[in-house]
Every structure is written in structure tokens, then in C-alpha cells.
Amino acid sequence: MIKDGLMRYVQLFTAFFKIGLFTFGGGMSMLPMLQRELVESKQWLTEEEILNYFAIGQCTPGIIAVNVATFCGYKRAGLSGAIVSTIGIVCPSWIVITLIAGSISRFSDIVWIQRAMKGVYVVVAALLARAVFTFGKKIITDFVTAGIAVGAFLAMSVWNVSGILIVLASGIIGFCAQIIRNGKETSGRREEDKE
């Protein structure tokens, strides 16, 4: 029993350490890696759960990926699982920053390092595009969700609206649309019952 519990913590730590080690570009770029590792490979979360965690992670203070790791760890093994997962995802960054903090200014001027980082950014963009496409197929299911997606994209890219406002507005619109949909379904059932 103790061995199983310990193995669960080791699995949580190593999974999130791996995600933290091989993800570049911040929280949003971690979404494809989180999806592949936690949904497809480990099957610890469903796609709906990871999207919910990611949405909540954007609305709560802190780094999105750390918040998602905390939520997943809590689901798998309670408070101690949340702590282990959070340490796992933060640890690689802490190690790398500790090792290169003193000499980063010397490396940033080297041309081949700049070119290598541009290559990494291209891969991150491709991974993000894949995640958007994969999740978009499951989330955009009607005119309301399509409208929210288009509106959110335009608000961010054209009018430079804060992400917090977009998430709040999208949540309110989705909530209202669901209430209207439920009301129509209820009245439709009443009409059928009368007949």
C-alpha cells in the first residue's frame, strides 16, 4: 500500500518534470504537451478536464502550467499530489535558471543560439496550432461556441483586449446561452406533454 502511494508520487513528479523540461515558451505552449502526456499517454485526465483546468488556470493568479499541474496532482493524490506535481513542473526551470543565470548575457549574443531558439519557437507554434485544432473540434459545436471563439480571437488580436476580460465575458455568454437553451428545451417538453 505504501509502495503504491509512493509510486503514484514518483509518477506525478516525473511526468510533470518531463513536461517542464521539454516545454519552451511559457504556459500556453505547454498545452499540447500537457494534452499528449496527461490525456493521451497517461490517461489521468479527459480532454474536457484539461480544458477546464486550463481555463481555470488562466483565471487564477500564477503561471497557467503550474496551476494545471497543481489541479491534476490534486485530482490524482490530494494535497500532497498537488505539491509533488507543482514541484515537478517548476523544478526543471529552477535548475536551468540556476545554472545559466550568471552567463546568460554571454550566450544571448551568439548567433547560432539565436537561430536555434528561432527553430524552437517554430516548433512551439506548430504544437500550439495542433492543440488549437484538436481542442477546437471538440469545443466548437454550435453557433454560440463558434461566435465566442471568433469574438475572443478578434478581441485579442485586433482590439488588444485583456485576456481576463475575454475569459470573463466568454464565461458569461456561455452561461447565458446555456440557460436560454435549457429554457427552450423545458418549454419544448411542456408543449409535447400538453399534446
Short mmCIF file of C-alpha atoms in Angstrom, two decimals:
data_model
loop_
_atom_site.label_atom_id
_atom_site.label_comp_id
_atom_site.label_asym_id
_atom_site.label_seq_id
_atom_site.Cartn_x
_atom_site.Cartn_y
_atom_site.Cartn_z
CA MET A 1 0.00 0.00 0.00
CA ILE A 2 2.79 2.43 0.94
CA LYS A 3 4.75 1.36 -2.14
CA ASP A 4 1.74 2.10 -4.40
CA GLY A 5 1.31 5.54 -2.82
CA LEU A 6 5.00 6.32 -3.26
CA MET A 7 4.90 5.16 -6.89
CA ARG A 8 1.98 7.49 -7.56
CA TYR A 9 4.03 10.46 -6.29
CA VAL A 10 7.07 9.38 -8.33
CA GLN A 11 4.89 9.11 -11.45
CA LEU A 12 3.38 12.55 -10.82
CA PHE A 13 6.79 14.13 -10.25
CA THR A 14 8.44 12.54 -13.30
CA ALA A 15 5.52 13.30 -15.63
CA PHE A 16 5.47 16.98 -14.69
CA PHE A 17 9.26 17.20 -14.57
CA LYS A 18 9.32 15.93 -18.16
CA ILE A 19 6.66 18.46 -19.20
CA GLY A 20 8.58 21.28 -17.51
CA LEU A 21 11.88 20.15 -19.02
CA PHE A 22 10.78 19.87 -22.64
CA THR A 23 8.37 22.78 -22.97
CA PHE A 24 9.56 26.16 -24.19
CA GLY A 25 7.66 29.43 -24.48
CA GLY A 26 5.52 29.65 -21.36
CA GLY A 27 2.15 28.35 -20.19
CA MET A 28 0.22 28.37 -23.48
CA SER A 29 2.93 26.37 -25.24
CA MET A 30 2.59 23.68 -22.56
CA LEU A 31 -0.98 22.88 -23.59
CA PRO A 32 -0.01 20.42 -26.37
CA MET A 33 2.49 18.67 -24.11
CA LEU A 34 0.01 18.52 -21.22
CA GLN A 35 -2.66 17.14 -23.54
CA ARG A 36 -0.38 14.48 -25.01
CA GLU A 37 1.15 13.42 -21.70
CA LEU A 38 -1.84 13.62 -19.35
CA VAL A 39 -4.75 12.79 -21.67
CA GLU A 40 -3.34 10.56 -24.42
CA SER A 41 -0.39 8.83 -22.77
CA LYS A 42 -1.19 8.56 -19.04
CA GLN A 43 -4.99 8.96 -19.32
CA TRP A 44 -5.05 10.78 -15.99
CA LEU A 45 -7.41 13.44 -17.36
CA THR A 46 -10.03 13.70 -20.05
CA GLU A 47 -9.75 16.40 -22.71
CA GLU A 48 -12.66 18.20 -21.08
CA GLU A 49 -10.93 18.17 -17.69
CA ILE A 50 -7.65 19.52 -19.05
CA LEU A 51 -9.51 22.29 -20.88
CA ASN A 52 -11.38 23.13 -17.68
CA TYR A 53 -8.13 23.18 -15.69
CA PHE A 54 -6.50 25.34 -18.34
CA ALA A 55 -9.43 27.79 -18.32
CA ILE A 56 -9.40 27.96 -14.52
CA GLY A 57 -5.60 28.28 -14.60
CA GLN A 58 -5.94 31.37 -16.78
CA CYS A 59 -8.44 32.94 -14.40
CA THR A 60 -6.44 32.29 -11.23
CA PRO A 61 -3.23 34.02 -10.17
CA GLY A 62 0.05 32.41 -11.17
CA ILE A 63 1.50 30.55 -14.11
CA ILE A 64 -1.04 28.57 -16.14
CA ALA A 65 1.07 25.40 -16.41
CA VAL A 66 1.80 25.39 -12.67
CA ASN A 67 -1.91 25.80 -11.92
CA VAL A 68 -2.79 22.91 -14.24
CA ALA A 69 -0.11 20.73 -12.63
CA THR A 70 -1.49 21.58 -9.20
CA PHE A 71 -5.07 20.73 -10.22
CA CYS A 72 -4.04 17.44 -11.83
CA GLY A 73 -1.88 16.44 -8.87
CA TYR A 74 -4.74 17.21 -6.51
CA LYS A 75 -7.11 15.05 -8.56
CA ARG A 76 -4.64 12.14 -8.58
CA ALA A 77 -3.39 12.21 -4.99
CA GLY A 78 -4.94 15.04 -2.98
CA LEU A 79 -2.99 17.92 -1.45
CA SER A 80 0.32 16.02 -1.36
CA GLY A 81 -0.13 15.11 -5.05
CA ALA A 82 -0.72 18.79 -5.86
CA ILE A 83 2.50 19.74 -4.08
CA VAL A 84 4.54 16.99 -5.81
CA SER A 85 3.18 17.90 -9.26
CA THR A 86 3.86 21.59 -8.72
CA ILE A 87 7.43 20.90 -7.62
CA GLY A 88 7.88 18.58 -10.61
CA ILE A 89 6.85 21.16 -13.20
CA VAL A 90 8.80 24.02 -11.60
CA CYS A 91 11.99 22.05 -10.90
CA PRO A 92 13.47 21.98 -14.45
CA SER A 93 13.11 25.75 -14.86
CA TRP A 94 14.66 26.35 -11.46
CA ILE A 95 17.64 24.09 -12.30
CA VAL A 96 18.22 25.67 -15.72
CA ILE A 97 17.90 29.23 -14.40
CA THR A 98 20.29 28.45 -11.56
CA LEU A 99 22.86 27.02 -13.99
CA ILE A 100 22.75 29.76 -16.62
CA ALA A 101 21.81 32.85 -14.60
CA GLY A 102 25.39 34.09 -14.36
CA SER A 103 26.28 33.66 -18.01
CA ILE A 104 23.04 34.27 -19.91
CA SER A 105 24.19 37.60 -21.30
CA ARG A 106 27.20 35.92 -22.98
CA PHE A 107 25.03 33.23 -24.61
CA SER A 108 22.28 35.51 -25.87
CA ASP A 109 24.65 37.24 -28.33
CA ILE A 110 25.84 34.02 -30.00
CA VAL A 111 24.31 33.78 -33.48
CA TRP A 112 23.82 30.00 -33.58
CA ILE A 113 21.99 30.07 -30.23
CA GLN A 114 19.67 32.79 -31.56
CA ARG A 115 18.97 30.65 -34.65
CA ALA A 116 18.39 27.53 -32.54
CA MET A 117 15.87 29.43 -30.40
CA LYS A 118 14.04 30.60 -33.53
CA GLY A 119 13.74 26.93 -34.54
CA VAL A 120 12.34 26.09 -31.11
CA TYR A 121 9.78 28.90 -31.45
CA VAL A 122 8.61 27.50 -34.80
CA VAL A 123 8.06 24.08 -33.22
CA VAL A 124 6.17 25.67 -30.31
CA ALA A 125 3.92 27.48 -32.80
CA ALA A 126 3.24 24.20 -34.64
CA LEU A 127 2.42 22.41 -31.38
CA LEU A 128 0.06 25.22 -30.38
CA ALA A 129 -1.67 25.07 -33.77
CA ARG A 130 -2.18 21.32 -33.33
CA ALA A 131 -3.60 21.80 -29.82
CA VAL A 132 -5.96 24.54 -31.01
CA PHE A 133 -7.19 22.34 -33.86
CA THR A 134 -7.59 19.24 -31.64
CA PHE A 135 -9.44 21.03 -28.85
CA GLY A 136 -11.35 23.28 -31.25
CA LYS A 137 -13.00 20.29 -32.92
CA LYS A 138 -14.36 19.15 -29.57
CA ILE A 139 -15.30 22.55 -28.16
CA ILE A 140 -16.79 24.45 -31.11
CA THR A 141 -20.01 22.53 -31.54
CA ASP A 142 -22.61 25.18 -32.41
CA PHE A 143 -23.09 28.82 -33.45
CA VAL A 144 -22.66 30.12 -29.88
CA THR A 145 -19.28 28.44 -29.30
CA ALA A 146 -18.14 29.43 -32.82
CA GLY A 147 -19.18 33.03 -32.12
CA ILE A 148 -17.34 33.04 -28.79
CA ALA A 149 -14.19 31.66 -30.46
CA VAL A 150 -14.25 34.22 -33.29
CA GLY A 151 -15.12 37.07 -30.92
CA ALA A 152 -12.35 36.13 -28.49
CA PHE A 153 -9.81 35.88 -31.31
CA LEU A 154 -10.79 39.29 -32.71
CA ALA A 155 -10.86 40.88 -29.25
CA MET A 156 -7.31 39.66 -28.56
CA SER A 157 -5.69 40.17 -31.94
CA VAL A 158 -7.48 43.25 -33.31
CA TRP A 159 -8.56 45.25 -30.27
CA ASN A 160 -5.91 44.02 -27.79
CA VAL A 161 -8.50 43.31 -25.05
CA SER A 162 -7.20 41.82 -21.80
CA GLY A 163 -7.35 38.02 -21.61
CA ILE A 164 -9.06 38.25 -18.22
CA LEU A 165 -11.92 40.28 -19.66
CA ILE A 166 -12.25 37.89 -22.60
CA VAL A 167 -12.42 34.83 -20.33
CA LEU A 168 -14.99 36.51 -18.05
CA ALA A 169 -17.13 37.73 -20.97
CA SER A 170 -16.94 34.31 -22.67
CA GLY A 171 -17.98 32.58 -19.46
CA ILE A 172 -20.97 34.91 -19.03
CA ILE A 173 -22.05 34.48 -22.67
CA GLY A 174 -21.71 30.69 -22.43
CA PHE A 175 -23.64 30.63 -19.17
CA CYS A 176 -26.47 32.77 -20.58
CA ALA A 177 -26.62 30.71 -23.79
CA GLN A 178 -26.93 27.51 -21.74
CA ILE A 179 -29.76 29.00 -19.64
CA ILE A 180 -31.61 30.02 -22.81
CA ARG A 181 -31.03 26.57 -24.34
CA ASN A 182 -32.29 24.83 -21.18
CA GLY A 183 -35.35 27.11 -21.12
CA LYS A 184 -36.19 26.25 -24.72
CA GLU A 185 -35.78 22.52 -24.05
CA THR A 186 -38.01 22.73 -20.96
CA SER A 187 -40.74 24.66 -22.81
CA GLY A 188 -40.49 22.19 -25.73
CA ARG A 189 -41.07 19.29 -23.33
CA ARG A 190 -44.07 21.06 -21.81
CA GLU A 191 -45.56 21.56 -25.28
CA GLU A 192 -45.10 17.81 -26.00
CA ASP A 193 -46.67 16.88 -22.66
CA LYS A 194 -49.74 19.05 -23.42
CA GLU A 195 -50.25 17.25 -26.72
#
